[in-house]
C-alpha cells in the first residue's frame, strides 16, 4: 500500500500495489497498481497501517471494508481449514462455464487445495489459465505438488522464468462469468497475498475487489495476455522446443533438493 493524504489536486489516495520498492520490482518483474481516491478506503488503509506499527502479529485481524462498488479485505485471517481461506471461498462461488485467470508469485503445497479447486472447476467446464514464475533452487517459488496438480487437472499454465529470468509478481484473480449465482460478472481481485499459508494466517496483506468495471477489467485482462505472450506454456507443453526451454524450471520434474524457499520466506528475488 502507498497512501497519500494529498497528492496533486487529489486527497485520500490509496495505491494498492503488488510492487515492492526494489530495483527488481521495476526492471525484472510484472506488477500492478490500482489507485483509488476514496475516503472510506483511505481511512481503512491508514488504520491498517497504524495497526502494523507496533510490529506485533495479530492472527485474528481479518476484516473487510466496503465503499461500493469496491471492497477491501485485510489479513491475516485466523483458521485452520480451507473454509477460512478467502481465496478458496471466492473460487467456490464461481459456477461453470466461466473463465478464471490467475497470476501469482509464490505458491506452496500448504495451499494445494487452491490448485485442486481449479482442477475441479476445469472439470466442471470452466476455462482456467494460470501464470507463475518458477525456477531452480531459491527461485523454486511454486512447489512441485502444485504444478503436478495443475498438470493433472489440465490447467493451462505459463511460466515467466524462461524469458530472461523475468518473473510475474502480480497476485491477481480475474473472473468472467457466473459468480454467486449472478451471470455476466467481471471481477478483479488484486491482492498482495502470495498463495502461501503464512500470507493467509500470519502476514499483513490486503486485497481489493473491483467488480464490473469494464475499464479496469479490460486493462487487467490485457496485462494478463501480455505477460502470457512473453512466457512459456508448460501445461500442456506447446512443443518439443518449449519442453526443452523449460528444462530445469518445471517444478513438477525437479528432484527434492531442499533449496526451495520455505512457506514463510520473503520474496527471494527482492
Short mmCIF file of C-alpha atoms in Angstrom, two decimals:
data_model
loop_
_atom_site.label_atom_id
_atom_site.label_comp_id
_atom_site.label_asym_id
_atom_site.label_seq_id
_atom_site.Cartn_x
_atom_site.Cartn_y
_atom_site.Cartn_z
CA UNK A 1 0.00 0.00 0.00
CA UNK A 2 1.10 3.52 -0.83
CA UNK A 3 -1.06 6.16 0.87
CA UNK A 4 -1.25 9.90 0.30
CA UNK A 5 -3.42 12.29 2.28
CA UNK A 6 -2.92 14.71 -0.58
CA UNK A 7 -1.13 14.48 -3.91
CA UNK A 8 -1.60 16.95 -6.73
CA UNK A 9 -5.22 18.01 -6.57
CA UNK A 10 -6.49 14.76 -5.02
CA UNK A 11 -6.99 13.78 -1.39
CA UNK A 12 -7.43 10.39 0.32
CA UNK A 13 -5.40 8.49 -2.27
CA UNK A 14 -4.64 4.77 -1.87
CA UNK A 15 -2.43 2.79 -4.24
CA UNK A 16 -2.91 -0.97 -3.90
CA UNK A 17 0.15 -2.50 -5.48
CA UNK A 18 1.97 -5.79 -5.86
CA UNK A 19 5.26 -3.93 -6.35
CA UNK A 20 7.88 -3.78 -3.65
CA UNK A 21 10.13 -0.67 -3.67
CA UNK A 22 13.03 -2.65 -5.13
CA UNK A 23 15.09 -2.43 -8.31
CA UNK A 24 13.80 -5.80 -9.47
CA UNK A 25 10.24 -4.61 -8.97
CA UNK A 26 10.80 -2.18 -11.84
CA UNK A 27 13.25 -3.98 -14.10
CA UNK A 28 12.70 -7.73 -13.72
CA UNK A 29 9.07 -8.33 -12.79
CA UNK A 30 5.47 -7.70 -13.78
CA UNK A 31 3.48 -5.80 -11.16
CA UNK A 32 0.18 -3.93 -10.97
CA UNK A 33 -1.11 -0.92 -9.07
CA UNK A 34 -4.73 0.17 -8.69
CA UNK A 35 -5.33 3.69 -7.39
CA UNK A 36 -8.44 4.85 -5.57
CA UNK A 37 -9.48 8.30 -4.42
CA UNK A 38 -11.90 7.34 -1.69
CA UNK A 39 -12.04 8.48 1.93
CA UNK A 40 -13.60 5.27 3.28
CA UNK A 41 -10.88 3.08 1.81
CA UNK A 42 -8.15 5.58 2.64
CA UNK A 43 -9.20 5.73 6.29
CA UNK A 44 -9.32 1.93 6.44
CA UNK A 45 -5.86 1.69 4.91
CA UNK A 46 -4.44 4.27 7.30
CA UNK A 47 -5.95 2.34 10.22
CA UNK A 48 -4.34 -0.82 8.85
CA UNK A 49 -1.01 0.99 8.60
CA UNK A 50 -1.26 2.20 12.19
CA UNK A 51 -2.16 -1.29 13.37
CA UNK A 52 1.07 -2.58 11.84
CA UNK A 53 3.29 -0.01 13.53
CA UNK A 54 3.79 -2.00 16.78
CA UNK A 55 5.16 -4.86 14.61
CA UNK A 56 3.23 -7.50 16.52
CA UNK A 57 1.31 -10.21 14.73
CA UNK A 58 -2.43 -10.35 15.31
CA UNK A 59 -3.51 -13.55 13.61
CA UNK A 60 -7.19 -12.75 14.17
CA UNK A 61 -7.08 -9.44 12.28
CA UNK A 62 -9.25 -10.33 9.27
CA UNK A 63 -11.94 -7.83 8.35
CA UNK A 64 -13.41 -6.16 5.29
CA UNK A 65 -14.38 -2.61 4.40
CA UNK A 66 -16.76 -1.62 1.62
CA UNK A 67 -17.10 1.58 -0.33
CA UNK A 68 -19.46 0.41 -3.06
CA UNK A 69 -18.74 -0.94 -5.51
CA UNK A 70 -15.25 -1.56 -4.11
CA UNK A 71 -14.45 -3.92 -1.26
CA UNK A 72 -11.16 -4.34 0.59
CA UNK A 73 -10.03 -7.33 2.64
CA UNK A 74 -7.43 -7.16 5.40
CA UNK A 75 -5.37 -10.14 6.59
CA UNK A 76 -4.14 -12.25 8.38
CA UNK A 77 -7.16 -14.48 8.80
CA UNK A 78 -7.41 -16.98 11.63
CA UNK A 79 -8.45 -20.54 10.91
CA UNK A 80 -7.15 -23.99 10.15
CA UNK A 81 -9.10 -25.21 7.13
CA UNK A 82 -9.74 -24.12 3.56
CA UNK A 83 -13.19 -22.91 4.61
CA UNK A 84 -11.50 -19.94 6.27
CA UNK A 85 -9.40 -19.17 3.18
CA UNK A 86 -10.94 -16.17 1.43
CA UNK A 87 -9.46 -17.06 -1.96
CA UNK A 88 -10.83 -20.59 -1.74
CA UNK A 89 -14.27 -19.20 -0.93
CA UNK A 90 -14.06 -16.85 -3.92
CA UNK A 91 -13.29 -19.78 -6.23
CA UNK A 92 -16.02 -21.80 -4.58
CA UNK A 93 -18.55 -19.11 -5.55
CA UNK A 94 -17.77 -19.48 -9.27
CA UNK A 95 -20.16 -21.54 -11.39
CA UNK A 96 -19.19 -23.00 -14.75
CA UNK A 97 -18.93 -22.20 -17.54
CA UNK A 98 -16.82 -19.20 -16.51
CA UNK A 99 -13.28 -18.03 -17.19
CA UNK A 100 -10.74 -17.67 -14.39
CA UNK A 101 -7.30 -16.14 -14.89
CA UNK A 102 -4.80 -16.26 -12.03
CA UNK A 103 -1.32 -14.88 -11.58
CA UNK A 104 0.82 -15.48 -8.52
CA UNK A 105 4.43 -15.34 -7.42
CA UNK A 106 4.77 -17.86 -4.59
CA UNK A 107 2.57 -20.98 -4.25
CA UNK A 108 3.33 -23.67 -1.70
CA UNK A 109 1.80 -27.07 -1.04
CA UNK A 110 0.24 -25.71 2.17
CA UNK A 111 -2.45 -24.24 -0.10
CA UNK A 112 -2.53 -27.07 -2.61
CA UNK A 113 -6.31 -27.13 -2.20
CA UNK A 114 -6.49 -23.96 -4.32
CA UNK A 115 -4.96 -25.86 -7.25
CA UNK A 116 -7.31 -28.75 -6.54
CA UNK A 117 -10.26 -26.35 -6.67
CA UNK A 118 -9.09 -25.01 -10.02
CA UNK A 119 -8.87 -28.58 -11.29
CA UNK A 120 -12.43 -29.24 -10.13
CA UNK A 121 -13.67 -26.11 -11.87
CA UNK A 122 -11.85 -27.07 -15.07
CA UNK A 123 -13.51 -30.48 -14.93
CA UNK A 124 -16.90 -28.78 -14.43
CA UNK A 125 -16.46 -26.79 -17.63
CA UNK A 126 -14.66 -23.59 -16.63
CA UNK A 127 -11.75 -22.17 -18.60
CA UNK A 128 -8.73 -21.73 -16.32
CA UNK A 129 -5.41 -20.04 -17.08
CA UNK A 130 -2.52 -19.66 -14.64
CA UNK A 131 0.74 -17.72 -14.92
CA UNK A 132 3.55 -18.08 -12.40
CA UNK A 133 7.34 -17.77 -12.17
CA UNK A 134 9.25 -20.90 -11.27
CA UNK A 135 12.90 -21.76 -11.45
CA UNK A 136 15.57 -23.88 -9.80
CA UNK A 137 16.84 -23.62 -6.24
CA UNK A 138 15.83 -20.44 -4.43
CA UNK A 139 13.66 -19.47 -7.40
CA UNK A 140 11.50 -22.56 -6.97
CA UNK A 141 8.61 -20.42 -5.79
CA UNK A 142 5.93 -22.84 -6.99
CA UNK A 143 6.08 -26.18 -5.22
CA UNK A 144 6.19 -29.40 -7.20
CA UNK A 145 2.91 -30.66 -5.76
CA UNK A 146 1.14 -27.54 -7.05
CA UNK A 147 2.45 -27.91 -10.60
CA UNK A 148 1.66 -31.63 -10.52
CA UNK A 149 -1.95 -30.87 -9.56
CA UNK A 150 -2.27 -28.24 -12.28
CA UNK A 151 -0.95 -30.76 -14.78
CA UNK A 152 -3.30 -33.47 -13.52
CA UNK A 153 -6.21 -31.04 -13.81
CA UNK A 154 -5.14 -29.98 -17.32
CA UNK A 155 -4.91 -26.34 -16.27
CA UNK A 156 -3.32 -24.20 -18.99
CA UNK A 157 -0.22 -22.84 -17.26
CA UNK A 158 2.58 -20.48 -18.30
CA UNK A 159 5.98 -19.90 -16.68
CA UNK A 160 7.64 -16.48 -17.00
CA UNK A 161 11.13 -17.56 -15.88
CA UNK A 162 12.44 -18.85 -19.22
CA UNK A 163 12.16 -15.34 -20.69
CA UNK A 164 15.41 -13.75 -19.43
CA UNK A 165 14.55 -14.86 -15.88
CA UNK A 166 11.71 -12.36 -15.71
CA UNK A 167 9.08 -13.10 -13.11
CA UNK A 168 5.44 -12.25 -12.61
CA UNK A 169 4.87 -10.63 -9.23
CA UNK A 170 1.20 -9.81 -9.80
CA UNK A 171 -1.19 -11.56 -7.46
CA UNK A 172 -4.47 -11.29 -9.31
CA UNK A 173 -7.62 -13.35 -9.88
CA UNK A 174 -9.86 -12.39 -12.79
CA UNK A 175 -13.34 -13.92 -13.06
CA UNK A 176 -15.59 -13.63 -16.09
CA UNK A 177 -18.87 -15.49 -15.84
CA UNK A 178 -21.26 -16.60 -13.11
CA UNK A 179 -20.37 -15.60 -9.55
CA UNK A 180 -22.59 -16.20 -6.53
CA UNK A 181 -25.35 -17.15 -8.94
CA UNK A 182 -25.16 -13.88 -10.91
CA UNK A 183 -24.32 -14.13 -14.59
CA UNK A 184 -22.11 -11.84 -16.66
CA UNK A 185 -19.89 -10.84 -13.77
CA UNK A 186 -16.44 -9.41 -14.46
CA UNK A 187 -14.44 -9.30 -11.24
CA UNK A 188 -10.90 -8.27 -10.42
CA UNK A 189 -9.31 -9.40 -7.17
CA UNK A 190 -5.96 -7.65 -6.78
CA UNK A 191 -4.01 -8.71 -3.71
CA UNK A 192 -0.62 -8.52 -2.06
CA UNK A 193 -1.02 -12.09 -0.84
CA UNK A 194 1.08 -14.97 -2.09
CA UNK A 195 -0.52 -18.41 -2.14
CA UNK A 196 1.33 -19.48 0.99
CA UNK A 197 -0.05 -20.35 4.39
CA UNK A 198 2.00 -17.61 6.03
CA UNK A 199 0.44 -14.97 3.78
CA UNK A 200 -3.03 -16.13 4.81
CA UNK A 201 -2.53 -16.81 8.51
CA UNK A 202 0.30 -14.58 9.70
CA UNK A 203 1.04 -11.74 7.29
CA UNK A 204 -0.47 -8.28 6.97
CA UNK A 205 -1.89 -8.46 3.45
CA UNK A 206 -4.60 -6.58 1.60
CA UNK A 207 -6.90 -7.47 -1.29
CA UNK A 208 -9.12 -5.19 -3.33
CA UNK A 209 -12.22 -6.37 -5.21
CA UNK A 210 -13.14 -4.34 -8.29
CA UNK A 211 -16.49 -5.59 -9.64
CA UNK A 212 -17.95 -4.99 -13.10
CA UNK A 213 -15.71 -2.10 -14.06
CA UNK A 214 -15.18 -2.71 -17.77
CA UNK A 215 -12.22 -0.34 -17.97
CA UNK A 216 -10.36 -1.90 -15.06
CA UNK A 217 -11.25 -5.47 -16.01
CA UNK A 218 -10.19 -4.90 -19.61
CA UNK A 219 -6.86 -3.45 -18.50
CA UNK A 220 -6.14 -6.42 -16.24
CA UNK A 221 -7.04 -8.91 -18.98
CA UNK A 222 -4.79 -7.13 -21.49
CA UNK A 223 -1.96 -7.16 -18.97
CA UNK A 224 -2.53 -10.88 -18.36
CA UNK A 225 -2.39 -11.58 -22.09
CA UNK A 226 0.77 -9.50 -22.47
CA UNK A 227 2.52 -11.44 -19.71
CA UNK A 228 1.30 -14.72 -21.21
CA UNK A 229 2.68 -13.78 -24.62
CA UNK A 230 6.14 -13.36 -23.08
CA UNK A 231 6.03 -16.63 -21.13
CA UNK A 232 6.45 -20.31 -21.97
CA UNK A 233 3.44 -22.59 -21.78
CA UNK A 234 4.36 -25.60 -19.66
CA UNK A 235 0.91 -27.19 -19.28
CA UNK A 236 0.30 -28.54 -21.80
CA UNK A 237 3.75 -28.19 -23.33
CA UNK A 238 3.17 -26.49 -26.65
CA UNK A 239 6.02 -28.22 -28.49
CA UNK A 240 9.28 -30.12 -28.10
CA UNK A 241 11.08 -26.79 -28.31
CA UNK A 242 9.07 -25.40 -25.43
CA UNK A 243 9.74 -28.54 -23.42
CA UNK A 244 13.48 -28.05 -23.87
CA UNK A 245 13.22 -24.38 -22.99
CA UNK A 246 11.58 -25.13 -19.68
CA UNK A 247 14.02 -27.83 -18.62
CA UNK A 248 15.16 -27.15 -15.09
CA UNK A 249 12.40 -24.67 -14.34
CA UNK A 250 9.41 -27.00 -14.28
CA UNK A 251 8.90 -27.70 -10.60
CA UNK A 252 6.98 -30.91 -11.20
CA UNK A 253 10.10 -32.51 -12.66
CA UNK A 254 12.62 -31.24 -10.14
CA UNK A 255 14.17 -33.52 -7.60
CA UNK A 256 13.75 -32.61 -3.97
CA UNK A 257 16.83 -30.56 -3.13
CA UNK A 258 15.73 -28.76 0.00
CA UNK A 259 16.64 -25.47 -1.68
CA UNK A 260 13.11 -24.28 -2.38
CA UNK A 261 12.21 -21.30 -0.20
CA UNK A 262 10.13 -22.10 2.85
CA UNK A 263 6.49 -21.08 3.09
CA UNK A 264 7.43 -18.16 5.35
CA UNK A 265 10.33 -16.93 3.23
CA UNK A 266 10.49 -13.37 1.88
CA UNK A 267 10.46 -12.93 -1.89
CA UNK A 268 13.78 -14.48 -2.95
CA UNK A 269 14.08 -12.12 -5.92
CA UNK A 270 13.93 -8.93 -3.90
#
